[in-house]
Amino acid sequence: MQDVDGSGAMSQGGSGEHARRTRSTDGHPTAPRDPSPPAIELRSVTKTFVLESGEDLTAVRDASLTVARGEFVCVVGPSGHGKSTLLNLIAGFIEPSSGEIFVNGAPVEGPGPDRGVVFQRDTLFLWRRVAANISFGLEARGVPKQERKATVERYLKTVGLEGFAGAWPRQLSGGMRRRVAIAAVFANEPDVFLMDEPFVGLDYLRRAQLHRVLLDLWAEGGHRAVFMITHDVDEALALGDRILVVKEGRIVESVRVDLPRPRSTYMITGEEASAIRRSVVLHFGDLEIA
Amino acid sequence: MSSKDNSIDSVPEESSQDSSGDALQDEGSSSGRKARRIHPLAILSFVAIIAAWQAASIFLGETVGYKRVPGFEDVFRSFIEYAGYWQGGLGAESTRTGAEPTNWGATLGLGHNTFVTMLRTIAGYTIGVVTGVGLGFLIAWSKVARGLLTFPAHLARMMPLLAMIPLFALWFGDSQLGVLTFIAFAVGILLFAITINAIGNVPLHYWQYARSLGASPLRTYARVVFPAAFPQLRGGLLLAVAFSWSAALAAEFLGQQVGLGHVLQSALYYASTDVVALTGLVVILFAAVTYLVANKTLAWLTRWAE
């Protein structure tokens, strides 16, 4: 059984050592040491789908994983190798065929507001204006109106969309919609953020801007763990405390990214980052590119 | 906060001017203006229909005592016949008491019968929409409701509607309830099928997203699934407007003593094709008006849609 813990080491059995709880000079939390239950814990989780043809397809195989509170974990791997299935299992959208999943020590039984999900697809409610989109989760949880209003204003400011509270989603550009989606999930203050390629399709500059937004929101949150799927190793290097490599349904690698924050382009193209990048991409095979 | 700078994103023109939603309405109305522009070929086709009608009335001529195809002059002259459908009052006596038909009496006769039919249409349409859409949502929501109601609802959808008029006549006689039930039935079974389809097309990730934000299944259904399905219902709701007028006229054949369907029935009995044609024109006019009102209302309700 693979067991990938919050310290970045792979071990056999158990949930492993809980990661350090420290803060870097810019206030971003880094992998903390905490006696309380980890943010996310998977114990020997397997998910098998039955195809229309009657054949079985195992998307996640015997995965064990511990994500510490406040830890930012990026998940990379080839398409169709089980990354999104892993996220859907933690979100509670699907049930594991075997194994157990815990969030903050509690077993996952369906979706819930303790796990905010930013989807790859645009999930903004088109019939609600920007402010109403951000307050949806707060309304659902019965937060009083005045408090909702203040929270929405704060998050609109954080993502730089103060002037767009009354706009319909269709009036926003792709990057602005992403910001609203991220703000809506962060405003709901979940314990864990699950993100499935949230910046896919955006150009380099917009991605960099949104990374800043995401890290600012994460810094504000303090003890919230992030589990983010990406195809971009550079993005994982820019954001993550740790990079997991998922291949053929298995977590085959867990690499700690010990670069200080904030991370510059220079840092994520430097020698240390290159070594991490190499260890990650070699899992995809030694491809002949040209 | 570094991302405060909005310049990183290209704000669409309409929102850079005004993000309050008014810009969107302006955009909607400008596209509405485009839609309202009449194409020259449409005018040509309209003129061709008028010419063909008039030619048919001239060449088919009079057959066994009645005009098979009445000309325009006959149609407009038949307006006075509506005086016979006024029961008296407001300064115009009923022709049944021997009074001479007058244009005022005809105006009241036409107005009264049109008003009654319109009220029945609107009431039947409303009941049909609530029932059909409600049943569709109930079936999509509840496994028990799905098990119980899917088969009978689809069976009802297969029934030949016009052939059911005698059955409704037997059940309800000439009561108001019979007319309303028939219209509601016609509209309801149409919208039931469209609603089921519309809900089926709501992307799953909307449901998942709302649930992950802490919304209960009921809140998710009411606040997310219903509005997400609504644009797809729009076409059906508009189709049902025209359909409800047809159903109202058909239902008024069930022995009603007032209403445009009753006028048509009497006119057919006396072979007054000119009154039938004029009534048809009135129905087209009012159906078009209600369609436009419904279209505008639904366009406003879905002004957020992409």
Coordinates of C-alpha atoms in Angstrom, one line a residue:
Chain A
M1 CA 0.0 0.0 0.0
Q2 CA 1.3 3.4 -0.9
D3 CA 1.1 6.0 1.9
V4 CA 2.1 9.5 1.1
D5 CA 2.2 11.8 4.2
G6 CA 2.3 15.5 4.8
S7 CA 6.0 15.5 5.3
G8 CA 6.5 14.6 1.7
A9 CA 8.0 11.1 2.4
M10 CA 6.4 7.9 1.2
S11 CA 5.9 5.3 3.9
Q12 CA 4.2 2.0 4.5
G13 CA 1.0 1.9 6.6
G14 CA -0.6 4.5 8.9
S15 CA -1.2 8.1 8.1
G16 CA 2.4 9.2 8.6
E17 CA 3.9 12.1 10.4
H18 CA 1.8 15.2 10.4
A19 CA 3.5 18.1 8.7
R20 CA 5.2 21.1 10.3
R21 CA 3.1 24.2 11.1
T22 CA 5.2 27.2 10.4
R23 CA 4.9 30.5 8.7
S24 CA 7.3 31.9 6.2
T25 CA 8.2 35.6 6.3
D26 CA 5.4 36.6 3.9
G27 CA 2.8 35.1 6.2
H28 CA 1.9 32.2 4.0
P29 CA 1.4 29.0 6.0
T30 CA 3.7 26.2 5.2
A31 CA 3.4 22.6 6.1
P32 CA 2.7 22.7 9.8
R33 CA 3.2 20.3 12.6
D34 CA -0.1 19.7 14.4
P35 CA -1.4 17.0 16.7
S36 CA -4.9 17.4 15.5
P37 CA -6.2 15.2 12.6
P38 CA -4.9 15.9 9.2
A39 CA -7.0 18.0 6.8
I40 CA -7.3 15.1 4.3
E41 CA -6.6 11.5 4.9
L42 CA -7.0 8.6 2.5
R43 CA -6.6 5.0 3.6
S44 CA -6.2 2.4 0.9
V45 CA -8.8 4.0 -1.3
T46 CA -9.7 2.3 -4.6
K47 CA -12.4 3.4 -7.0
T48 CA -13.6 1.1 -9.8
F49 CA -16.2 2.1 -12.3
V50 CA -18.3 -0.4 -14.3
L51 CA -18.3 0.7 -17.9
E52 CA -21.3 0.3 -20.2
S53 CA -19.6 -2.6 -21.9
G54 CA -19.7 -4.4 -18.5
E55 CA -15.9 -4.1 -18.0
D56 CA -14.4 -2.7 -14.8
L57 CA -12.2 0.4 -14.9
T58 CA -10.1 1.1 -11.8
A59 CA -9.4 4.8 -11.8
V60 CA -7.8 5.0 -8.3
R61 CA -5.8 2.1 -6.9
D62 CA -5.1 1.6 -3.2
A63 CA -4.2 5.2 -2.6
S64 CA -3.2 6.4 0.8
L65 CA -2.4 10.0 1.5
T66 CA -2.2 12.6 4.3
V67 CA -2.5 16.3 3.7
A68 CA -1.7 18.4 6.7
R69 CA -3.7 21.5 7.7
G70 CA -2.6 24.5 5.9
E71 CA -0.7 22.5 3.3
F72 CA -0.9 23.3 -0.4
V73 CA -0.7 20.1 -2.4
C74 CA -0.5 20.1 -6.2
V75 CA -1.4 17.0 -8.1
V76 CA 0.1 16.3 -11.5
G77 CA -0.1 13.4 -13.9
P78 CA -1.2 12.4 -17.3
S79 CA -4.9 12.9 -18.4
G80 CA -7.2 10.0 -17.6
H81 CA -5.0 8.6 -14.8
G82 CA -7.3 9.3 -11.9
K83 CA -6.5 12.8 -10.6
S84 CA -10.1 14.1 -11.0
T85 CA -11.5 10.8 -9.6
L86 CA -9.3 11.3 -6.5
L87 CA -10.6 14.9 -6.1
N88 CA -14.2 13.7 -6.6
L89 CA -13.8 11.1 -3.9
I90 CA -12.5 13.7 -1.4
A91 CA -15.3 16.0 -2.4
G92 CA -17.8 13.3 -1.7
F93 CA -19.3 13.4 -5.2
I94 CA -18.5 9.7 -5.6
E95 CA -18.0 6.9 -3.1
P96 CA -14.8 4.7 -2.9
S97 CA -15.2 1.1 -3.9
S98 CA -13.0 0.3 -0.9
G99 CA -10.9 2.2 1.6
E100 CA -11.7 5.2 3.8
I101 CA -11.5 9.0 3.4
F102 CA -11.4 11.5 6.3
V103 CA -11.5 15.3 6.3
N104 CA -10.4 16.8 9.6
G105 CA -10.8 13.4 11.1
A106 CA -14.4 12.9 10.1
P107 CA -15.3 10.3 7.4
V108 CA -16.5 11.8 4.1
E109 CA -20.2 11.0 3.5
G110 CA -21.2 13.0 0.5
P111 CA -20.4 16.6 -0.4
G112 CA -20.4 19.3 2.2
P113 CA -19.4 22.9 2.9
D114 CA -16.2 21.8 4.8
R115 CA -14.8 21.0 1.3
G116 CA -14.9 23.9 -1.2
V117 CA -14.6 22.8 -4.8
V118 CA -13.3 25.0 -7.7
F119 CA -14.2 23.1 -10.9
Q120 CA -12.3 23.2 -14.2
R121 CA -15.7 24.0 -15.9
D122 CA -17.4 27.3 -15.3
T123 CA -19.8 26.7 -12.4
L124 CA -20.9 30.3 -11.8
F125 CA -24.7 30.5 -11.6
L126 CA -25.5 32.6 -14.6
W127 CA -28.9 33.7 -13.2
R128 CA -27.2 35.3 -10.1
R129 CA -25.2 38.4 -10.2
V130 CA -21.6 38.4 -9.1
A131 CA -22.3 39.3 -5.5
A132 CA -25.2 36.8 -5.3
N133 CA -22.8 34.1 -6.6
I134 CA -20.3 34.8 -3.9
S135 CA -23.0 34.8 -1.2
F136 CA -24.7 31.6 -2.3
G137 CA -22.9 29.4 0.1
L138 CA -23.3 31.9 2.9
E139 CA -27.1 32.0 2.3
A140 CA -27.2 28.2 2.2
R141 CA -25.5 28.1 5.6
G142 CA -27.9 30.7 7.1
V143 CA -25.3 33.5 7.6
P144 CA -27.1 36.7 8.5
K145 CA -27.6 39.2 5.7
Q146 CA -25.3 42.0 7.1
E147 CA -22.5 39.5 7.7
R148 CA -23.0 38.1 4.1
K149 CA -22.8 41.6 2.7
A150 CA -19.6 42.4 4.5
T151 CA -18.0 39.0 3.5
V152 CA -19.0 39.5 -0.1
E153 CA -17.5 43.0 -0.2
R154 CA -14.3 41.8 1.4
Y155 CA -13.8 39.0 -1.1
L156 CA -14.7 41.1 -4.0
K157 CA -12.0 43.5 -2.9
T158 CA -9.5 40.7 -2.4
V159 CA -10.0 39.4 -6.0
G160 CA -10.1 43.0 -7.4
L161 CA -13.7 43.0 -8.6
E162 CA -15.2 45.7 -6.3
G163 CA -17.0 47.4 -9.2
F164 CA -18.6 44.2 -10.5
A165 CA -20.9 43.2 -7.7
G166 CA -24.0 43.9 -9.8
A167 CA -22.7 42.3 -13.1
W168 CA -24.1 39.1 -14.6
P169 CA -21.5 36.4 -15.1
R170 CA -21.9 36.6 -18.8
Q171 CA -20.7 40.2 -18.7
L172 CA -17.3 39.1 -17.4
S173 CA -14.2 37.9 -19.2
G174 CA -12.9 34.3 -18.5
G175 CA -10.3 35.5 -16.0
M176 CA -12.8 37.6 -14.1
R177 CA -15.2 34.6 -13.9
R178 CA -12.4 32.4 -12.5
R179 CA -11.8 35.0 -9.8
V180 CA -15.5 35.1 -8.9
A181 CA -15.6 31.3 -8.8
I182 CA -12.5 31.2 -6.5
A183 CA -13.9 34.0 -4.3
A184 CA -17.3 32.2 -4.0
V185 CA -15.6 29.1 -2.7
F186 CA -13.2 31.0 -0.4
A187 CA -16.0 33.2 1.0
N188 CA -17.7 30.1 2.2
E189 CA -14.6 29.4 4.4
P190 CA -14.3 25.6 4.0
D191 CA -11.6 23.7 5.8
V192 CA -10.2 22.2 2.6
F193 CA -10.0 23.6 -1.0
L194 CA -10.3 21.1 -3.8
M195 CA -9.3 22.6 -7.2
D196 CA -9.5 20.8 -10.5
E197 CA -7.3 22.7 -13.0
P198 CA -8.9 26.0 -12.0
F199 CA -6.7 28.1 -14.4
V200 CA -6.8 25.9 -17.5
G201 CA -7.2 27.9 -20.7
L202 CA -5.8 31.1 -19.3
D203 CA -2.7 32.8 -20.7
Y204 CA 0.6 33.0 -18.7
L205 CA 0.1 36.5 -17.4
R206 CA -3.5 35.9 -16.2
R207 CA -2.5 32.7 -14.6
A208 CA 0.3 34.5 -12.7
Q209 CA -2.2 37.2 -11.5
L210 CA -4.6 34.5 -10.4
H211 CA -1.9 32.6 -8.6
R212 CA -1.3 35.8 -6.6
V213 CA -5.1 36.0 -5.8
L214 CA -5.2 32.4 -4.8
L215 CA -2.1 32.7 -2.5
D216 CA -3.5 35.9 -0.9
L217 CA -6.8 34.1 -0.2
W218 CA -4.9 31.1 1.1
A219 CA -2.8 33.3 3.4
E220 CA -5.9 34.9 4.7
G221 CA -7.4 31.5 5.5
G222 CA -4.5 30.3 7.6
H223 CA -5.2 26.7 8.4
R224 CA -6.9 25.6 5.2
A225 CA -5.4 22.9 3.0
V226 CA -5.4 23.1 -0.7
F227 CA -5.6 20.0 -3.0
M228 CA -5.1 21.3 -6.6
I229 CA -4.9 19.4 -9.8
T230 CA -2.8 20.9 -12.5
H231 CA -1.2 19.8 -15.7
D232 CA 1.4 22.5 -15.4
V233 CA 4.5 21.5 -13.4
D234 CA 5.6 25.1 -13.3
E235 CA 2.2 26.1 -11.7
A236 CA 2.7 23.3 -9.1
L237 CA 6.2 24.6 -8.4
A238 CA 4.9 28.2 -8.1
L239 CA 2.1 27.3 -5.7
G240 CA 2.6 24.0 -3.9
D241 CA 4.3 22.9 -0.7
R242 CA 4.2 19.4 -2.2
I243 CA 3.7 17.9 -5.6
L244 CA 2.0 14.5 -5.9
V245 CA 2.4 12.5 -9.1
V246 CA -0.6 10.3 -10.1
K247 CA -0.1 7.7 -12.7
E248 CA -2.4 4.8 -13.7
G249 CA -4.5 5.5 -10.6
R250 CA -1.6 5.3 -8.2
I251 CA 0.2 8.1 -6.2
V252 CA 3.6 7.3 -7.4
E253 CA 5.6 10.2 -6.1
S254 CA 5.4 12.9 -3.5
V255 CA 7.9 15.7 -3.8
R256 CA 8.3 18.5 -1.2
V257 CA 8.8 21.9 -2.7
D258 CA 11.0 23.8 -0.2
L259 CA 11.3 27.0 -2.1
P260 CA 10.6 30.1 0.0
R261 CA 7.5 32.3 -0.6
P262 CA 6.8 34.5 -2.5
R263 CA 8.2 32.6 -5.4
S264 CA 9.5 34.4 -8.4
T265 CA 9.9 33.2 -12.0
Y266 CA 13.6 33.1 -11.3
M267 CA 13.1 30.8 -8.4
I268 CA 10.9 28.3 -10.2
T269 CA 13.3 28.1 -13.0
G270 CA 16.3 27.8 -10.8
E271 CA 18.5 24.7 -10.0
E272 CA 16.5 23.4 -7.1
A273 CA 13.2 23.8 -8.9
S274 CA 14.6 22.1 -12.0
A275 CA 15.6 19.1 -10.0
I276 CA 12.1 18.8 -8.7
R277 CA 10.7 19.3 -12.2
R278 CA 12.9 16.6 -13.5
S279 CA 11.9 14.1 -10.9
V280 CA 8.2 14.8 -11.6
V281 CA 8.2 14.8 -15.4
L282 CA 10.3 11.6 -15.6
H283 CA 7.3 9.8 -14.2
F284 CA 5.6 10.6 -17.5
G285 CA 8.3 8.7 -19.4
D286 CA 11.4 9.8 -21.2
L287 CA 9.5 11.3 -24.2
E288 CA 11.2 12.0 -27.5
I289 CA 9.9 15.6 -28.0
A290 CA 11.4 16.5 -31.3
Chain B
M1 CA -3.8 43.2 -3.1
S2 CA -2.0 42.8 -6.4
S3 CA -5.0 41.6 -8.4
K4 CA -6.9 44.8 -7.8
D5 CA -5.9 45.9 -11.3
N6 CA -8.8 44.9 -13.6
S7 CA -6.7 45.6 -16.7
I8 CA -5.5 42.0 -16.7
D9 CA -8.8 40.9 -18.0
S10 CA -10.5 42.2 -21.1
V11 CA -13.8 43.4 -19.8
P12 CA -16.5 43.1 -22.5
E13 CA -17.6 46.4 -23.8
E14 CA -21.0 46.3 -22.2
S15 CA -19.6 45.7 -18.7
S16 CA -16.9 48.3 -19.0
Q17 CA -19.6 50.9 -19.5
D18 CA -22.0 49.6 -16.8
S19 CA -21.8 46.6 -14.7
S20 CA -25.2 46.9 -13.1
G21 CA -27.0 44.8 -15.6
D22 CA -28.6 47.7 -17.4
A23 CA -26.0 47.3 -20.1
L24 CA -27.3 43.8 -20.6
Q25 CA -30.8 44.9 -21.0
D26 CA -29.7 47.5 -23.5
E27 CA -27.9 44.7 -25.4
G28 CA -31.0 42.6 -25.2
S29 CA -33.2 45.3 -26.5
S30 CA -30.8 46.2 -29.3
S31 CA -30.9 42.6 -30.5
G32 CA -34.6 42.7 -30.0
R33 CA -34.7 45.7 -32.4
K34 CA -32.7 43.7 -34.9
A35 CA -35.3 40.8 -34.6
R36 CA -38.2 43.2 -35.1
R37 CA -36.8 44.5 -38.4
I38 CA -39.1 43.2 -41.1
H39 CA -37.5 41.5 -44.0
P40 CA -38.6 42.7 -47.5
L41 CA -39.4 39.1 -48.4
A42 CA -41.8 38.9 -45.4
I43 CA -43.8 41.8 -46.8
L44 CA -43.8 40.2 -50.2
S45 CA -45.1 36.9 -48.7
F46 CA -47.8 38.8 -46.8
V47 CA -49.0 40.6 -49.9
A48 CA -48.9 37.3 -51.8
I49 CA -51.2 35.7 -49.2
I50 CA -53.6 38.6 -49.4
A51 CA -53.7 38.5 -53.2
A52 CA -54.1 34.7 -53.2
W53 CA -57.0 34.9 -50.7
Q54 CA -58.7 37.6 -52.7
A55 CA -58.2 35.7 -56.0
A56 CA -59.6 32.5 -54.4
S57 CA -62.7 34.4 -53.3
I58 CA -63.2 35.7 -56.8
F59 CA -62.6 32.5 -58.7
L60 CA -64.1 30.0 -56.4
G61 CA -67.2 32.1 -56.2
E62 CA -70.4 31.3 -54.4
T63 CA -71.4 27.7 -54.0
V64 CA -74.8 26.5 -52.8
G65 CA -75.8 29.6 -51.0
Y66 CA -72.6 30.5 -49.2
K67 CA -69.2 31.9 -50.0
R68 CA -66.7 29.1 -49.9
V69 CA -63.9 31.6 -49.6
P70 CA -65.2 35.1 -48.5
G71 CA -63.4 38.1 -49.9
F72 CA -62.0 40.9 -47.7
E73 CA -65.1 43.0 -48.2
D74 CA -67.3 40.2 -47.1
V75 CA -65.1 39.6 -44.0
F76 CA -65.1 43.2 -42.9
R77 CA -68.8 43.6 -43.6
S78 CA -69.5 40.6 -41.4
F79 CA -68.4 42.5 -38.4
I80 CA -71.9 43.6 -37.8
E81 CA -72.9 40.0 -37.3
Y82 CA -71.1 40.1 -33.9
A83 CA -74.1 42.2 -32.7
G84 CA -75.9 38.9 -32.5
Y85 CA -73.5 37.7 -29.9
W86 CA -74.2 40.6 -27.5
Q87 CA -76.7 39.8 -24.8
G88 CA -77.7 43.5 -24.3
G89 CA -76.6 46.4 -22.1
L90 CA -74.2 49.3 -22.2
G91 CA -76.3 51.1 -24.8
A92 CA -76.8 48.3 -27.2
E93 CA -79.8 46.0 -27.1
S94 CA -79.7 42.3 -27.9
T95 CA -80.8 41.5 -31.4
R96 CA -82.7 38.6 -29.9
T97 CA -85.2 41.1 -28.6
G98 CA -85.8 42.2 -32.2
A99 CA -83.4 45.2 -32.0
E100 CA -81.5 46.2 -35.2
P101 CA -77.8 45.2 -35.1
T102 CA -75.5 48.1 -34.6
N103 CA -71.7 48.6 -34.9
W104 CA -71.6 49.4 -31.2
G105 CA -73.5 46.2 -30.4
A106 CA -71.1 44.3 -32.7
T107 CA -68.1 45.9 -31.0
L108 CA -69.5 44.8 -27.6
G109 CA -70.2 41.4 -28.9
L110 CA -66.7 40.9 -30.3
G111 CA -65.1 42.5 -27.2
H112 CA -67.1 40.4 -24.8
N113 CA -66.5 37.0 -26.5
T114 CA -62.8 37.8 -27.1
F115 CA -62.4 38.8 -23.5
V116 CA -64.0 35.6 -22.2
T117 CA -61.9 33.4 -24.4
M118 CA -58.7 35.3 -23.5
L119 CA -59.5 35.0 -19.8
R120 CA -60.1 31.2 -20.2
T121 CA -56.9 30.9 -22.2
I122 CA -54.8 32.8 -19.6
A123 CA -56.3 30.9 -16.7
G124 CA -56.0 27.5 -18.5
Y125 CA -52.5 28.3 -19.6
T126 CA -51.4 29.3 -16.1
I127 CA -52.9 26.1 -14.5
G128 CA -51.3 24.0 -17.3
V129 CA -47.9 25.6 -16.8
V130 CA -48.0 25.1 -13.0
T131 CA -49.2 21.6 -13.3
G132 CA -47.0 20.5 -16.2
V133 CA -43.8 22.1 -15.0
G134 CA -44.6 21.1 -11.4
L135 CA -45.2 17.5 -12.3
G136 CA -42.0 17.5 -14.4
F137 CA -40.0 18.8 -11.5
L138 CA -41.7 16.4 -9.0
I139 CA -40.9 13.4 -11.2
A140 CA -37.3 14.5 -11.7
W141 CA -37.0 15.1 -7.9
S142 CA -38.6 12.1 -6.3
K143 CA -38.0 8.4 -7.1
V144 CA -41.5 7.6 -5.6
A145 CA -43.2 10.2 -7.8
R146 CA -41.2 9.0 -10.8
G147 CA -42.3 5.4 -10.2
L148 CA -45.9 6.4 -9.7
L149 CA -46.4 9.1 -12.3
T150 CA -44.1 8.6 -15.2
F151 CA -46.1 6.0 -17.0
P152 CA -49.5 7.7 -16.7
A153 CA -48.0 11.0 -17.6
H154 CA -46.4 9.7 -20.7
L155 CA -49.6 7.8 -21.5
A156 CA -51.6 11.1 -21.3
R157 CA -49.0 12.7 -23.6
M158 CA -49.8 10.1 -26.3
M159 CA -53.5 10.7 -26.2
P160 CA -55.0 12.4 -29.3
L161 CA -56.1 15.7 -27.8
L162 CA -58.8 16.7 -30.2
A163 CA -60.4 13.3 -30.0
M164 CA -60.7 13.8 -26.2
I165 CA -63.0 16.8 -26.6
P166 CA -66.2 14.5 -26.5
L167 CA -64.8 12.9 -23.4
F168 CA -64.3 16.2 -21.7
A169 CA -67.9 17.2 -22.8
L170 CA -69.2 14.0 -21.1
W171 CA -67.2 14.6 -18.0
F172 CA -67.8 18.3 -17.5
G173 CA -70.8 19.2 -19.7
D174 CA -70.8 22.9 -20.7
S175 CA -69.2 24.0 -17.4
Q176 CA -66.4 26.6 -17.2
L177 CA -64.4 23.9 -15.4
G178 CA -64.4 21.7 -18.5
V179 CA -62.9 24.4 -20.7
L180 CA -60.2 25.3 -18.2
T181 CA -59.4 21.6 -17.6
F182 CA -59.1 21.0 -21.3
I183 CA -56.7 23.9 -21.9
A184 CA -54.7 23.1 -18.8
F185 CA -54.5 19.4 -19.9
A186 CA -53.3 20.4 -23.4
V187 CA -50.7 22.8 -22.1
G188 CA -49.7 20.7 -19.1
I189 CA -48.8 17.5 -21.0
L190 CA -46.8 19.5 -23.5
L191 CA -44.8 21.2 -20.7
F192 CA -44.4 18.1 -18.7
A193 CA -42.3 16.5 -21.4
I194 CA -40.3 19.6 -22.1
T195 CA -39.6 20.1 -18.3
I196 CA -38.3 16.5 -17.9
N197 CA -36.0 17.1 -20.9
A198 CA -34.8 20.5 -19.6
I199 CA -34.0 19.1 -16.1
G200 CA -32.1 16.2 -17.7
N201 CA -29.9 18.7 -19.5
V202 CA -28.9 20.7 -16.4
P203 CA -25.1 20.0 -16.0
L204 CA -24.3 17.8 -13.1
H205 CA -21.5 20.1 -11.9
Y206 CA -24.1 22.7 -11.0
W207 CA -25.6 20.3 -8.5
Q208 CA -22.2 19.2 -7.2
Y209 CA -21.0 22.8 -6.8
A210 CA -24.2 23.9 -4.9
R211 CA -24.0 20.9 -2.6
S212 CA -20.3 21.5 -1.9
L213 CA -21.2 25.1 -0.9
G214 CA -23.6 23.7 1.7
A215 CA -26.9 23.9 0.0
S216 CA -29.5 21.3 0.9
P217 CA -30.9 19.1 -1.9
L218 CA -34.2 21.0 -1.8
R219 CA -32.4 24.4 -1.9
T220 CA -30.2 23.1 -4.7
Y221 CA -33.3 22.0 -6.6
A222 CA -35.2 25.3 -6.2
R223 CA -32.3 27.8 -6.5
V224 CA -30.1 26.0 -8.9
V225 CA -31.7 23.2 -11.0
F226 CA -34.9 25.2 -11.7
P227 CA -33.2 28.4 -12.9
A228 CA -30.6 26.4 -14.8
A229 CA -33.4 24.5 -16.6
F230 CA -35.5 27.6 -17.2
P231 CA -33.9 28.8 -20.5
Q232 CA -34.8 25.4 -22.0
L233 CA -38.3 25.8 -20.8
R234 CA -38.7 29.1 -22.6
G235 CA -39.3 27.6 -26.0
G236 CA -42.0 25.3 -24.6
L237 CA -43.7 28.0 -22.7
L238 CA -44.0 30.1 -25.9
L239 CA -45.2 27.2 -27.9
A240 CA -47.8 26.5 -25.3
V241 CA -49.2 30.1 -25.6
A242 CA -50.3 29.5 -29.2
F243 CA -51.3 26.0 -28.2
S244 CA -53.5 27.3 -25.4
W245 CA -55.5 29.5 -27.8
S246 CA -56.2 26.5 -30.1
A247 CA -57.2 24.5 -27.1
A248 CA -59.5 27.3 -25.8
L249 CA -61.3 27.5 -29.1
A250 CA -61.6 23.7 -29.3
A251 CA -62.9 23.6 -25.7
E252 CA -65.5 26.2 -26.3
F253 CA -67.1 23.9 -28.8
L254 CA -68.2 21.9 -25.7
G255 CA -71.5 23.8 -25.7
Q256 CA -70.3 27.1 -24.3
Q257 CA -72.7 30.0 -24.8
V258 CA -70.1 32.6 -24.9
G259 CA -66.5 32.9 -26.3
L260 CA -64.9 33.0 -29.7
G261 CA -65.2 29.2 -30.0
H262 CA -69.0 29.5 -29.5
V263 CA -69.0 32.2 -32.2
L264 CA -67.1 29.9 -34.6
Q265 CA -69.5 27.1 -33.8
S266 CA -72.6 29.2 -34.6
A267 CA -71.0 30.7 -37.7
L268 CA -70.2 27.2 -39.0
Y269 CA -73.8 26.1 -38.3
Y270 CA -75.1 28.9 -40.5
A271 CA -72.2 28.5 -43.0
S272 CA -71.1 32.1 -42.3
T273 CA -67.6 31.7 -43.6
D274 CA -67.0 35.4 -43.5
V275 CA -67.6 35.4 -39.7
V276 CA -65.4 32.4 -39.3
A277 CA -62.6 34.2 -41.2
L278 CA -63.0 37.4 -39.2
T279 CA -63.0 35.4 -36.0
G280 CA -59.9 33.7 -37.2
L281 CA -58.2 37.0 -37.8
V282 CA -59.2 38.2 -34.3
V283 CA -57.7 35.0 -32.8
I284 CA -54.5 35.5 -34.8
L285 CA -54.3 39.1 -33.6
F286 CA -54.8 38.3 -29.9
A287 CA -52.7 35.1 -30.0
A288 CA -49.9 37.2 -31.5
V289 CA -50.3 39.9 -28.8
T290 CA -50.2 37.3 -26.0
Y291 CA -47.2 35.6 -27.7
L292 CA -45.3 38.9 -27.8
V293 CA -46.1 39.7 -24.2
A294 CA -45.0 36.2 -23.1
N295 CA -41.9 36.4 -25.3
K296 CA -40.9 39.8 -23.7
T297 CA -41.6 38.5 -20.2
L298 CA -39.6 35.3 -20.7
A299 CA -36.8 37.3 -22.4
W300 CA -36.6 39.5 -19.3
L301 CA -36.7 36.5 -17.0
T302 CA -33.8 34.9 -18.8
R303 CA -31.9 38.1 -19.5
W304 CA -28.9 36.6 -17.7
A305 CA -28.6 33.7 -20.1
E306 CA -25.6 33.6 -22.5

